[in-house]
Amino acid sequence: MSNCILIVHNYYQYAGGEDSVVAAEQALLGSKNQDVRLLSISNDSLKGFGAKIKSVHGTVYSHCAGQWIKRELTKKKPDLTHFHNTFPLISPAAYYAAKTAGVPVVQTLHNYRLLCPNALFYRDKGVCEDCLGKTPPWPGVLRGCYRGSRAATAVVAAMLTVHRFLRTWTRMVDVYIALTEFSRRKFFEGGLPADKIVVKPNFVHPDPGPGDHHGGYALFVGRLAPEKGLETLLKAWEKLGGRIPLKIAGDGPLASLVAEAAERLPGVQWLGRRSKDEVLRLMKDATVLLFPSVSYEGFPMTIAEAYATGLPALSSRLGAMVEIVCDGRTGLHFRPGDPEDLAAKVEWAWTHPRQMAEMEQEARREYEAKYTAERNYEMLMDIYQLAVRRHRGERV
């Protein structure tokens, strides 16, 4: 396939993994001489009360965004549109514009927004599926699960309800990309047609190469947020009593908690936000990556990056991590939210250097088998071809 591909993305106010994936896929397609173009909008435009009120009405169906997409489709004449995030400014109106223009639609499912108002299946320090399969998703509204606001959650719930009723998710998208088999099953449970969902993980490019992992420390990289399991991590280090060094790279709403722990707990160092190159250097020196998330996750890029450097991961036995981290081969699992089990697994890693060296090799092999740019490009082209055939009504 060598045609015009239009990538459409609504950037968040705070850069995240989805934004990185968009940039990586655009660069990958460009490197293969594909005619790829990016059409984007940013939530930075939501500053101010008037803009926020306007966005409330547009979240369900933005006529303005729909007309904008329609004009761009007419001007650029793409052979396929690949949507990453349409929430909240672009809205599902974009799918209708593509359908009217006769352009096939691919949608990557980076999170669980189509099933859960807060997109995470997370509430009160743990997994919550109370809205799964419910139309409208009233439990989320009752609890104000989106941004802690019942009013804001009601807007998201209205968007989900209206488009389930209109069968937008079934009729207007030709192929969905789930990032894991776990995610695919959840979306099928939530009502998306199973035959439209394919699995393609994210990838790491360029290849950073393996490290020597002689730094003698454990590493956490990520947003300092409750769902990432920071409380579990810090409690585990209290139990370890400073015997094993821990470096934490990242920033977020729990920054003050991490800063206090770094002052109080021996061996704990908070590095703040670091660039991708700095993170990769830390990974090349670290003994193990810690991923104590207490939510399902989509596809943790941190784990794929760790594998690319040959770094094993110690993760919660939960959601996507069960699939991505092979217990005893590319890392270890521990019980979600259990600091004692996490501390025990960290101690095991420090007292079994031969087994950890074998895991380093297996982690690197896992990257080479599943998460390279070349492998991902092949999968992406197959998905695009499938979307075109589905759009034409061909049997697949």
PDB file of C-alpha atoms in Angstrom, residues 12-289:
ATOM      1  CA  TYR A  12      -4.029  16.288  25.380  1.00  0.00           C
ATOM      2  CA  GLN A  13      -2.997  19.302  27.456  1.00  0.00           C
ATOM      3  CA  TYR A  14      -0.309  17.159  29.073  1.00  0.00           C
ATOM      4  CA  ALA A  15       1.772  15.055  26.707  1.00  0.00           C
ATOM      5  CA  GLY A  16       1.341  11.314  27.168  1.00  0.00           C
ATOM      6  CA  GLY A  17       1.971   7.932  25.636  1.00  0.00           C
ATOM      7  CA  GLU A  18      -0.684   8.339  22.949  1.00  0.00           C
ATOM      8  CA  ASP A  19       1.011  11.448  21.609  1.00  0.00           C
ATOM      9  CA  SER A  20       4.339   9.575  21.434  1.00  0.00           C
ATOM     10  CA  VAL A  21       2.730   6.707  19.522  1.00  0.00           C
ATOM     11  CA  VAL A  22       1.216   9.122  16.993  1.00  0.00           C
ATOM     12  CA  ALA A  23       4.615  10.704  16.377  1.00  0.00           C
ATOM     13  CA  ALA A  24       6.302   7.307  16.113  1.00  0.00           C
ATOM     14  CA  GLU A  25       3.773   5.897  13.626  1.00  0.00           C
ATOM     15  CA  GLN A  26       3.877   9.044  11.509  1.00  0.00           C
ATOM     16  CA  ALA A  27       7.685   8.897  11.397  1.00  0.00           C
ATOM     17  CA  LEU A  28       7.643   5.174  10.615  1.00  0.00           C
ATOM     18  CA  LEU A  29       5.229   5.596   7.713  1.00  0.00           C
ATOM     19  CA  GLY A  30       7.234   8.538   6.393  1.00  0.00           C
ATOM     20  CA  SER A  31      10.455   6.523   6.539  1.00  0.00           C
ATOM     21  CA  LYS A  32       8.811   3.937   4.272  1.00  0.00           C
ATOM     22  CA  ASN A  33       8.004   6.634   1.691  1.00  0.00           C
ATOM     23  CA  GLN A  34       4.305   6.584   2.502  1.00  0.00           C
ATOM     24  CA  ASP A  35       2.420   9.822   1.853  1.00  0.00           C
ATOM     25  CA  VAL A  36       1.358  10.422   5.449  1.00  0.00           C
ATOM     26  CA  ARG A  37      -0.197  13.619   6.776  1.00  0.00           C
ATOM     27  CA  LEU A  38      -1.169  14.643  10.283  1.00  0.00           C
ATOM     28  CA  LEU A  39      -4.351  16.527  11.104  1.00  0.00           C
ATOM     29  CA  SER A  40      -4.401  17.526  14.753  1.00  0.00           C
ATOM     30  CA  ILE A  41      -5.925  19.757  17.383  1.00  0.00           C
ATOM     31  CA  SER A  42      -4.854  20.358  20.980  1.00  0.00           C
ATOM     32  CA  ASN A  43      -6.781  20.611  24.225  1.00  0.00           C
ATOM     33  CA  ASP A  44      -4.706  23.716  24.940  1.00  0.00           C
ATOM     34  CA  SER A  45      -7.514  25.564  23.158  1.00  0.00           C
ATOM     35  CA  LEU A  46      -9.826  24.717  26.088  1.00  0.00           C
ATOM     36  CA  LYS A  47      -8.386  27.476  28.269  1.00  0.00           C
ATOM     37  CA  GLY A  48     -11.082  29.833  29.441  1.00  0.00           C
ATOM     38  CA  PHE A  49     -14.648  29.301  30.624  1.00  0.00           C
ATOM     39  CA  GLY A  50     -16.252  30.022  27.247  1.00  0.00           C
ATOM     40  CA  ALA A  51     -14.088  27.504  25.451  1.00  0.00           C
ATOM     41  CA  LYS A  52     -14.882  24.840  28.036  1.00  0.00           C
ATOM     42  CA  ILE A  53     -18.635  25.444  27.720  1.00  0.00           C
ATOM     43  CA  LYS A  54     -18.303  25.155  23.947  1.00  0.00           C
ATOM     44  CA  SER A  55     -16.405  21.886  24.283  1.00  0.00           C
ATOM     45  CA  VAL A  56     -19.217  20.399  26.396  1.00  0.00           C
ATOM     46  CA  HIS A  57     -21.613  20.678  23.479  1.00  0.00           C
ATOM     47  CA  GLY A  58     -19.029  19.505  20.965  1.00  0.00           C
ATOM     48  CA  THR A  59     -17.978  16.382  22.852  1.00  0.00           C
ATOM     49  CA  VAL A  60     -21.111  14.480  21.833  1.00  0.00           C
ATOM     50  CA  TYR A  61     -21.072  15.664  18.213  1.00  0.00           C
ATOM     51  CA  SER A  62     -19.003  18.604  17.048  1.00  0.00           C
ATOM     52  CA  HIS A  63     -20.492  19.962  13.818  1.00  0.00           C
ATOM     53  CA  CYS A  64     -17.572  22.375  13.603  1.00  0.00           C
ATOM     54  CA  ALA A  65     -15.010  19.553  13.812  1.00  0.00           C
ATOM     55  CA  GLY A  66     -17.015  17.458  11.389  1.00  0.00           C
ATOM     56  CA  GLN A  67     -16.967  20.247   8.801  1.00  0.00           C
ATOM     57  CA  TRP A  68     -13.260  20.790   9.392  1.00  0.00           C
ATOM     58  CA  ILE A  69     -12.520  17.098   8.810  1.00  0.00           C
ATOM     59  CA  LYS A  70     -14.733  17.085   5.730  1.00  0.00           C
ATOM     60  CA  ARG A  71     -12.852  20.053   4.232  1.00  0.00           C
ATOM     61  CA  GLU A  72      -9.484  18.413   4.916  1.00  0.00           C
ATOM     62  CA  LEU A  73     -10.621  15.133   3.376  1.00  0.00           C
ATOM     63  CA  THR A  74     -11.773  16.988   0.269  1.00  0.00           C
ATOM     64  CA  LYS A  75      -8.482  18.884   0.066  1.00  0.00           C
ATOM     65  CA  LYS A  76      -6.058  16.053   0.869  1.00  0.00           C
ATOM     66  CA  LYS A  77      -8.034  13.198  -0.722  1.00  0.00           C
ATOM     67  CA  PRO A  78      -6.554  10.466   1.500  1.00  0.00           C
ATOM     68  CA  ASP A  79      -7.053   6.790   0.779  1.00  0.00           C
ATOM     69  CA  LEU A  80      -7.474   6.058   4.491  1.00  0.00           C
ATOM     70  CA  THR A  81      -7.932   7.892   7.788  1.00  0.00           C
ATOM     71  CA  HIS A  82      -6.292   6.613  10.977  1.00  0.00           C
ATOM     72  CA  PHE A  83      -7.798   8.124  14.119  1.00  0.00           C
ATOM     73  CA  HIS A  84      -5.946   7.942  17.424  1.00  0.00           C
ATOM     74  CA  ASN A  85      -7.879  10.227  19.789  1.00  0.00           C
ATOM     75  CA  THR A  86     -11.053  12.160  18.989  1.00  0.00           C
ATOM     76  CA  PHE A  87     -11.908  13.191  22.570  1.00  0.00           C
ATOM     77  CA  PRO A  88     -13.124  15.790  23.332  1.00  0.00           C
ATOM     78  CA  LEU A  89     -12.718  18.329  20.507  1.00  0.00           C
ATOM     79  CA  ILE A  90     -12.897  16.247  17.340  1.00  0.00           C
ATOM     80  CA  SER A  91     -15.738  13.996  18.511  1.00  0.00           C
ATOM     81  CA  PRO A  92     -17.329  11.067  16.628  1.00  0.00           C
ATOM     82  CA  ALA A  93     -18.523  13.588  14.019  1.00  0.00           C
ATOM     83  CA  ALA A  94     -15.185  12.901  12.320  1.00  0.00           C
ATOM     84  CA  TYR A  95     -16.224   9.320  11.533  1.00  0.00           C
ATOM     85  CA  TYR A  96     -19.366  10.546   9.802  1.00  0.00           C
ATOM     86  CA  ALA A  97     -17.335  13.016   7.753  1.00  0.00           C
ATOM     87  CA  ALA A  98     -15.030  10.201   6.622  1.00  0.00           C
ATOM     88  CA  LYS A  99     -17.989   7.973   5.807  1.00  0.00           C
ATOM     89  CA  THR A 100     -19.602  10.721   3.733  1.00  0.00           C
ATOM     90  CA  ALA A 101     -16.313  11.240   1.874  1.00  0.00           C
ATOM     91  CA  GLY A 102     -16.002   7.508   1.205  1.00  0.00           C
ATOM     92  CA  VAL A 103     -12.732   7.151   3.120  1.00  0.00           C
ATOM     93  CA  PRO A 104     -11.950   3.983   5.147  1.00  0.00           C
ATOM     94  CA  VAL A 105     -11.577   4.499   8.911  1.00  0.00           C
ATOM     95  CA  VAL A 106      -9.107   2.895  11.338  1.00  0.00           C
ATOM     96  CA  GLN A 107      -9.324   3.711  15.053  1.00  0.00           C
ATOM     97  CA  THR A 108      -6.616   2.831  17.578  1.00  0.00           C
ATOM     98  CA  LEU A 109      -8.022   2.041  21.038  1.00  0.00           C
ATOM     99  CA  HIS A 110      -5.363   3.567  23.283  1.00  0.00           C
ATOM    100  CA  ASN A 111      -7.581   3.525  26.376  1.00  0.00           C
ATOM    101  CA  TYR A 112     -11.046   2.348  27.467  1.00  0.00           C
ATOM    102  CA  ARG A 113     -12.927   5.593  26.771  1.00  0.00           C
ATOM    103  CA  LEU A 114     -15.622   3.840  24.706  1.00  0.00           C
ATOM    104  CA  LEU A 115     -16.465   1.640  27.703  1.00  0.00           C
ATOM    105  CA  CYS A 116     -15.657   3.731  30.782  1.00  0.00           C
ATOM    106  CA  PRO A 117     -16.173   7.491  31.340  1.00  0.00           C
ATOM    107  CA  ASN A 118     -12.715   7.969  32.882  1.00  0.00           C
ATOM    108  CA  ALA A 119     -11.121   5.678  30.258  1.00  0.00           C
ATOM    109  CA  LEU A 120      -9.150   3.683  32.841  1.00  0.00           C
ATOM    110  CA  PHE A 121     -11.511   1.184  34.515  1.00  0.00           C
ATOM    111  CA  TYR A 122     -10.084   2.610  37.739  1.00  0.00           C
ATOM    112  CA  ARG A 123     -11.724   3.973  40.884  1.00  0.00           C
ATOM    113  CA  ASP A 124     -10.919   4.143  44.613  1.00  0.00           C
ATOM    114  CA  LYS A 125      -7.412   2.670  44.303  1.00  0.00           C
ATOM    115  CA  GLY A 126      -8.426  -0.320  42.202  1.00  0.00           C
ATOM    116  CA  VAL A 127     -10.048  -1.757  39.090  1.00  0.00           C
ATOM    117  CA  CYS A 128     -13.709  -0.848  38.510  1.00  0.00           C
ATOM    118  CA  GLU A 129     -15.851  -2.300  35.708  1.00  0.00           C
ATOM    119  CA  ASP A 130     -19.208  -1.020  36.971  1.00  0.00           C
ATOM    120  CA  CYS A 131     -19.918   0.822  33.696  1.00  0.00           C
ATOM    121  CA  LEU A 132     -18.907  -2.041  31.396  1.00  0.00           C
ATOM    122  CA  GLY A 133     -21.898  -2.925  29.225  1.00  0.00           C
ATOM    123  CA  LYS A 134     -24.183  -0.298  30.765  1.00  0.00           C
ATOM    124  CA  THR A 135     -25.992   2.236  28.566  1.00  0.00           C
ATOM    125  CA  PRO A 136     -25.974   4.878  29.861  1.00  0.00           C
ATOM    126  CA  PRO A 137     -22.910   4.326  32.076  1.00  0.00           C
ATOM    127  CA  TRP A 138     -24.759   5.704  35.082  1.00  0.00           C
ATOM    128  CA  PRO A 139     -22.453   4.460  37.878  1.00  0.00           C
ATOM    129  CA  GLY A 140     -19.673   6.678  36.535  1.00  0.00           C
ATOM    130  CA  VAL A 141     -21.966   9.696  36.445  1.00  0.00           C
ATOM    131  CA  LEU A 142     -23.178   9.044  39.982  1.00  0.00           C
ATOM    132  CA  ARG A 143     -19.585   8.932  41.256  1.00  0.00           C
ATOM    133  CA  GLY A 144     -18.212  11.718  39.058  1.00  0.00           C
ATOM    134  CA  CYS A 145     -15.517   9.417  37.678  1.00  0.00           C
ATOM    135  CA  TYR A 146     -14.311  11.841  34.985  1.00  0.00           C
ATOM    136  CA  ARG A 147     -12.289  14.665  36.526  1.00  0.00           C
ATOM    137  CA  GLY A 148     -14.134  14.203  39.841  1.00  0.00           C
ATOM    138  CA  SER A 149     -17.204  15.934  38.393  1.00  0.00           C
ATOM    139  CA  ARG A 150     -20.691  14.529  37.883  1.00  0.00           C
ATOM    140  CA  ALA A 151     -21.428  17.226  35.310  1.00  0.00           C
ATOM    141  CA  ALA A 152     -18.286  16.497  33.278  1.00  0.00           C
ATOM    142  CA  THR A 153     -18.881  12.748  33.549  1.00  0.00           C
ATOM    143  CA  ALA A 154     -22.461  13.243  32.367  1.00  0.00           C
ATOM    144  CA  VAL A 155     -21.135  14.832  29.164  1.00  0.00           C
ATOM    145  CA  VAL A 156     -18.894  11.832  28.469  1.00  0.00           C
ATOM    146  CA  ALA A 157     -21.743   9.467  29.328  1.00  0.00           C
ATOM    147  CA  ALA A 158     -24.031  11.332  26.928  1.00  0.00           C
ATOM    148  CA  MET A 159     -21.462  10.951  24.136  1.00  0.00           C
ATOM    149  CA  LEU A 160     -21.180   7.211  24.776  1.00  0.00           C
ATOM    150  CA  THR A 161     -24.955   6.730  25.037  1.00  0.00           C
ATOM    151  CA  VAL A 162     -25.852   8.692  21.913  1.00  0.00           C
ATOM    152  CA  HIS A 163     -23.331   6.916  19.745  1.00  0.00           C
ATOM    153  CA  ARG A 164     -24.175   3.484  21.072  1.00  0.00           C
ATOM    154  CA  PHE A 165     -27.800   4.225  20.183  1.00  0.00           C
ATOM    155  CA  LEU A 166     -26.769   5.439  16.706  1.00  0.00           C
ATOM    156  CA  ARG A 167     -24.461   2.401  16.347  1.00  0.00           C
ATOM    157  CA  THR A 168     -21.631   4.774  15.426  1.00  0.00           C
ATOM    158  CA  TRP A 169     -18.954   2.465  16.832  1.00  0.00           C
ATOM    159  CA  THR A 170     -20.308  -0.450  14.772  1.00  0.00           C
ATOM    160  CA  ARG A 171     -21.168   1.280  11.496  1.00  0.00           C
ATOM    161  CA  MET A 172     -18.642   4.078  11.080  1.00  0.00           C
ATOM    162  CA  VAL A 173     -15.317   2.389  11.838  1.00  0.00           C
ATOM    163  CA  ASP A 174     -13.887  -0.252   9.503  1.00  0.00           C
ATOM    164  CA  VAL A 175     -11.130  -1.607  11.774  1.00  0.00           C
ATOM    165  CA  TYR A 176     -10.243  -1.052  15.422  1.00  0.00           C
ATOM    166  CA  ILE A 177      -6.696  -1.587  16.682  1.00  0.00           C
ATOM    167  CA  ALA A 178      -6.496  -2.990  20.203  1.00  0.00           C
ATOM    168  CA  LEU A 179      -3.044  -2.968  21.759  1.00  0.00           C
ATOM    169  CA  THR A 180      -3.318  -6.336  23.542  1.00  0.00           C
ATOM    170  CA  GLU A 181      -5.507  -9.442  23.475  1.00  0.00           C
ATOM    171  CA  PHE A 182      -6.724  -8.438  26.942  1.00  0.00           C
ATOM    172  CA  SER A 183      -7.890  -5.094  25.584  1.00  0.00           C
ATOM    173  CA  ARG A 184      -9.536  -6.771  22.595  1.00  0.00           C
ATOM    174  CA  ARG A 185     -11.578  -9.013  24.902  1.00  0.00           C
ATOM    175  CA  LYS A 186     -12.704  -6.043  27.007  1.00  0.00           C
ATOM    176  CA  PHE A 187     -13.927  -4.117  23.981  1.00  0.00           C
ATOM    177  CA  PHE A 188     -15.781  -7.172  22.727  1.00  0.00           C
ATOM    178  CA  GLU A 189     -17.414  -7.525  26.172  1.00  0.00           C
ATOM    179  CA  GLY A 190     -18.344  -3.857  25.927  1.00  0.00           C
ATOM    180  CA  GLY A 191     -20.161  -4.280  22.620  1.00  0.00           C
ATOM    181  CA  LEU A 192     -17.694  -3.648  19.798  1.00  0.00           C
ATOM    182  CA  PRO A 193     -17.931  -6.218  16.992  1.00  0.00           C
ATOM    183  CA  ALA A 194     -15.205  -8.833  17.515  1.00  0.00           C
ATOM    184  CA  ASP A 195     -14.542  -9.211  13.782  1.00  0.00           C
ATOM    185  CA  LYS A 196     -13.591  -5.527  13.543  1.00  0.00           C
ATOM    186  CA  ILE A 197     -10.961  -5.591  16.309  1.00  0.00           C
ATOM    187  CA  VAL A 198      -7.393  -6.610  15.512  1.00  0.00           C
ATOM    188  CA  VAL A 199      -4.392  -6.593  17.847  1.00  0.00           C
ATOM    189  CA  LYS A 200      -1.245  -4.598  17.127  1.00  0.00           C
ATOM    190  CA  PRO A 201       1.094  -3.545  19.940  1.00  0.00           C
ATOM    191  CA  ASN A 202       3.093  -0.342  20.041  1.00  0.00           C
ATOM    192  CA  PHE A 203       6.768  -0.368  19.094  1.00  0.00           C
ATOM    193  CA  VAL A 204      10.123   1.171  19.989  1.00  0.00           C
ATOM    194  CA  HIS A 205      12.114   3.053  17.356  1.00  0.00           C
ATOM    195  CA  PRO A 206      14.955   3.645  16.972  1.00  0.00           C
ATOM    196  CA  ASP A 207      16.378   0.564  18.626  1.00  0.00           C
ATOM    197  CA  PRO A 208      18.332   1.831  21.676  1.00  0.00           C
ATOM    198  CA  GLY A 209      20.364  -1.391  21.900  1.00  0.00           C
ATOM    199  CA  PRO A 210      20.876  -3.481  25.045  1.00  0.00           C
ATOM    200  CA  GLY A 211      22.610  -2.151  28.163  1.00  0.00           C
ATOM    201  CA  ASP A 212      24.929  -3.854  30.646  1.00  0.00           C
ATOM    202  CA  HIS A 213      22.588  -3.319  33.649  1.00  0.00           C
ATOM    203  CA  HIS A 214      25.422  -2.924  36.133  1.00  0.00           C
ATOM    204  CA  GLY A 215      24.005   0.133  37.918  1.00  0.00           C
ATOM    205  CA  GLY A 216      22.658  -1.861  40.862  1.00  0.00           C
ATOM    206  CA  TYR A 217      19.299  -0.100  41.216  1.00  0.00           C
ATOM    207  CA  ALA A 218      15.604  -0.693  40.550  1.00  0.00           C
ATOM    208  CA  LEU A 219      13.843   1.818  38.307  1.00  0.00           C
ATOM    209  CA  PHE A 220      10.332   3.260  38.084  1.00  0.00           C
ATOM    210  CA  VAL A 221       9.465   5.386  35.049  1.00  0.00           C
ATOM    211  CA  GLY A 222       6.065   6.953  34.522  1.00  0.00           C
ATOM    212  CA  ARG A 223       3.436   9.458  35.543  1.00  0.00           C
ATOM    213  CA  LEU A 224       3.242   9.907  39.286  1.00  0.00           C
ATOM    214  CA  ALA A 225      -0.474   9.178  39.555  1.00  0.00           C
ATOM    215  CA  PRO A 226      -2.550   6.982  41.898  1.00  0.00           C
ATOM    216  CA  GLU A 227      -3.381   4.357  39.253  1.00  0.00           C
ATOM    217  CA  LYS A 228       0.336   3.758  38.644  1.00  0.00           C
ATOM    218  CA  GLY A 229       0.732   2.071  42.022  1.00  0.00           C
ATOM    219  CA  LEU A 230       3.108   4.591  43.641  1.00  0.00           C
ATOM    220  CA  GLU A 231       1.724   3.929  47.122  1.00  0.00           C
ATOM    221  CA  THR A 232       2.375   0.195  46.719  1.00  0.00           C
ATOM    222  CA  LEU A 233       5.882   0.908  45.483  1.00  0.00           C
ATOM    223  CA  LEU A 234       6.815   3.229  48.347  1.00  0.00           C
ATOM    224  CA  LYS A 235       5.364   0.913  50.990  1.00  0.00           C
ATOM    225  CA  ALA A 236       7.415  -1.936  49.508  1.00  0.00           C
ATOM    226  CA  TRP A 237      10.557   0.187  49.885  1.00  0.00           C
ATOM    227  CA  GLU A 238       9.717   0.892  53.495  1.00  0.00           C
ATOM    228  CA  LYS A 239       9.747  -2.868  54.050  1.00  0.00           C
ATOM    229  CA  LEU A 240      13.056  -3.223  52.191  1.00  0.00           C
ATOM    230  CA  GLY A 241      14.633  -0.780  54.637  1.00  0.00           C
ATOM    231  CA  GLY A 242      17.012   0.893  52.206  1.00  0.00           C
ATOM    232  CA  ARG A 243      18.808  -2.318  51.235  1.00  0.00           C
ATOM    233  CA  ILE A 244      18.129  -1.816  47.511  1.00  0.00           C
ATOM    234  CA  PRO A 245      18.469   1.520  45.682  1.00  0.00           C
ATOM    235  CA  LEU A 246      15.399   2.839  43.848  1.00  0.00           C
ATOM    236  CA  LYS A 247      15.303   5.583  41.217  1.00  0.00           C
ATOM    237  CA  ILE A 248      11.974   7.178  40.278  1.00  0.00           C
ATOM    238  CA  ALA A 249      11.732   9.146  37.025  1.00  0.00           C
ATOM    239  CA  GLY A 250       8.564  11.083  36.309  1.00  0.00           C
ATOM    240  CA  ASP A 251       6.215  13.802  37.487  1.00  0.00           C
ATOM    241  CA  GLY A 252       2.532  14.122  38.243  1.00  0.00           C
ATOM    242  CA  PRO A 253      -0.098  14.671  40.945  1.00  0.00           C
ATOM    243  CA  LEU A 254       1.700  12.442  43.489  1.00  0.00           C
ATOM    244  CA  ALA A 255       5.011  14.290  43.116  1.00  0.00           C
ATOM    245  CA  SER A 256       4.861  15.603  46.689  1.00  0.00           C
ATOM    246  CA  LEU A 257       4.331  12.067  48.024  1.00  0.00           C
ATOM    247  CA  VAL A 258       7.362  10.818  46.096  1.00  0.00           C
ATOM    248  CA  ALA A 259       9.483  13.808  47.136  1.00  0.00           C
ATOM    249  CA  GLU A 260       8.645  13.171  50.808  1.00  0.00           C
ATOM    250  CA  ALA A 261       9.499   9.465  50.436  1.00  0.00           C
ATOM    251  CA  ALA A 262      12.831  10.323  48.808  1.00  0.00           C
ATOM    252  CA  GLU A 263      13.672  12.468  51.824  1.00  0.00           C
ATOM    253  CA  ARG A 264      12.512   9.871  54.335  1.00  0.00           C
ATOM    254  CA  LEU A 265      13.502   6.495  52.863  1.00  0.00           C
ATOM    255  CA  PRO A 266      17.187   5.597  52.414  1.00  0.00           C
ATOM    256  CA  GLY A 267      18.081   4.550  48.892  1.00  0.00           C
ATOM    257  CA  VAL A 268      15.092   6.246  47.226  1.00  0.00           C
ATOM    258  CA  GLN A 269      15.956   8.940  44.675  1.00  0.00           C
ATOM    259  CA  TRP A 270      13.402  11.040  42.797  1.00  0.00           C
ATOM    260  CA  LEU A 271      14.804  12.250  39.469  1.00  0.00           C
ATOM    261  CA  GLY A 272      11.798  14.244  38.263  1.00  0.00           C
ATOM    262  CA  ARG A 273      10.767  14.266  34.625  1.00  0.00           C
ATOM    263  CA  ARG A 274      13.483  13.004  32.275  1.00  0.00           C
ATOM    264  CA  SER A 275      13.847  12.992  28.483  1.00  0.00           C
ATOM    265  CA  LYS A 276      13.421   9.777  26.522  1.00  0.00           C
ATOM    266  CA  ASP A 277      17.179   9.528  25.948  1.00  0.00           C
ATOM    267  CA  GLU A 278      17.835   9.957  29.662  1.00  0.00           C
ATOM    268  CA  VAL A 279      15.241   7.308  30.501  1.00  0.00           C
ATOM    269  CA  LEU A 280      16.831   4.850  28.077  1.00  0.00           C
ATOM    270  CA  ARG A 281      20.229   5.432  29.680  1.00  0.00           C
ATOM    271  CA  LEU A 282      18.715   4.752  33.094  1.00  0.00           C
ATOM    272  CA  MET A 283      17.157   1.558  31.751  1.00  0.00           C
ATOM    273  CA  LYS A 284      20.477   0.369  30.343  1.00  0.00           C
ATOM    274  CA  ASP A 285      22.022   0.605  33.817  1.00  0.00           C
ATOM    275  CA  ALA A 286      19.091  -0.637  35.931  1.00  0.00           C
ATOM    276  CA  THR A 287      18.653  -4.178  37.265  1.00  0.00           C
ATOM    277  CA  VAL A 288      14.872  -4.299  36.983  1.00  0.00           C
ATOM    278  CA  LEU A 289      12.002  -2.065  35.841  1.00  0.00           C
TER     279      LEU A 289
END
